[in-house]
């Protein structure tokens, strides 16, 4: 499982704000491809995206 635009939209609904293009690109760059030979589970994807979002807004 990889992150998609629909998945990012669900994250935006969960966090209740719109992500910047920069953050969306960061999520897609880091989670848009499977880490060969492994596969992200839904829980992995959620947790990794949560860390990226929180890190992004801490830096601001």
mmCIF file of C-alpha atoms in Angstrom:
data_model
loop_
_atom_site.group_PDB
_atom_site.id
_atom_site.type_symbol
_atom_site.label_atom_id
_atom_site.label_comp_id
_atom_site.label_asym_id
_atom_site.label_seq_id
_atom_site.Cartn_x
_atom_site.Cartn_y
_atom_site.Cartn_z
ATOM 1 C CA UNK A 1 0.000 0.000 0.000
ATOM 2 C CA UNK A 2 1.297 3.457 -0.900
ATOM 3 C CA UNK A 3 0.039 6.948 -0.162
ATOM 4 C CA UNK A 4 -2.362 8.423 -2.727
ATOM 5 C CA UNK A 5 -4.132 11.734 -3.207
ATOM 6 C CA UNK A 6 -7.270 10.181 -1.702
ATOM 7 C CA UNK A 7 -5.304 9.028 1.338
ATOM 8 C CA UNK A 8 -3.867 12.536 1.755
ATOM 9 C CA UNK A 9 -7.410 13.919 1.562
ATOM 10 C CA UNK A 10 -8.432 11.576 4.402
ATOM 11 C CA UNK A 11 -5.478 12.841 6.432
ATOM 12 C CA UNK A 12 -6.549 16.437 5.805
ATOM 13 C CA UNK A 13 -10.057 15.599 7.011
ATOM 14 C CA UNK A 14 -8.630 13.900 10.092
ATOM 15 C CA UNK A 15 -6.352 16.834 10.974
ATOM 16 C CA UNK A 16 -9.059 19.319 9.892
ATOM 17 C CA UNK A 17 -6.861 21.550 7.785
ATOM 18 C CA UNK A 18 -5.557 21.690 4.222
ATOM 19 C CA UNK A 19 -1.956 20.584 3.703
ATOM 20 C CA UNK A 20 0.388 22.792 1.717
ATOM 21 C CA UNK A 21 1.644 21.590 -1.664
ATOM 22 C CA UNK A 22 5.086 21.245 -0.107
ATOM 23 C CA UNK A 23 3.791 18.870 2.577
ATOM 24 C CA UNK A 24 1.770 16.862 0.059
ATOM 25 C CA UNK A 25 4.870 16.490 -2.115
ATOM 26 C CA UNK A 26 6.906 15.403 0.908
ATOM 27 C CA UNK A 27 4.338 12.728 1.767
ATOM 28 C CA UNK A 28 4.252 11.450 -1.807
ATOM 29 C CA UNK A 29 8.059 11.464 -2.122
ATOM 30 C CA UNK A 30 8.545 9.488 1.079
ATOM 31 C CA UNK A 31 5.523 7.188 0.995
ATOM 32 C CA UNK A 32 4.564 7.052 -2.685
ATOM 33 C CA UNK A 33 6.595 3.926 -3.441
ATOM 34 C CA UNK A 34 6.855 0.590 -1.675
ATOM 35 C CA UNK A 35 10.156 -0.022 0.139
ATOM 36 C CA UNK A 36 11.309 -3.039 -1.895
ATOM 37 C CA UNK A 37 10.973 -5.933 -0.988
ATOM 38 C CA UNK A 38 8.604 -4.818 1.786
ATOM 39 C CA UNK A 39 5.089 -3.421 1.715
ATOM 40 C CA UNK A 40 3.483 -0.706 3.862
ATOM 41 C CA UNK A 41 0.488 -1.821 5.887
ATOM 42 C CA UNK A 42 -2.323 0.650 6.521
ATOM 43 C CA UNK A 43 -1.016 1.125 10.057
ATOM 44 C CA UNK A 44 2.541 1.758 8.780
ATOM 45 C CA UNK A 45 1.290 4.316 6.295
ATOM 46 C CA UNK A 46 -0.808 6.101 8.922
ATOM 47 C CA UNK A 47 2.010 6.229 11.474
ATOM 48 C CA UNK A 48 4.693 7.340 9.017
ATOM 49 C CA UNK A 49 2.451 10.038 7.537
ATOM 50 C CA UNK A 50 1.570 11.234 11.059
ATOM 51 C CA UNK A 51 5.277 11.620 11.868
ATOM 52 C CA UNK A 52 5.918 13.544 8.648
ATOM 53 C CA UNK A 53 2.962 15.902 9.229
ATOM 54 C CA UNK A 54 3.910 16.612 12.854
ATOM 55 C CA UNK A 55 7.565 17.141 11.942
ATOM 56 C CA UNK A 56 6.590 19.506 9.123
ATOM 57 C CA UNK A 57 4.506 21.722 11.402
ATOM 58 C CA UNK A 58 7.030 21.677 14.261
ATOM 59 C CA UNK A 59 9.595 23.200 11.918
ATOM 60 C CA UNK A 60 7.285 26.075 11.035
#
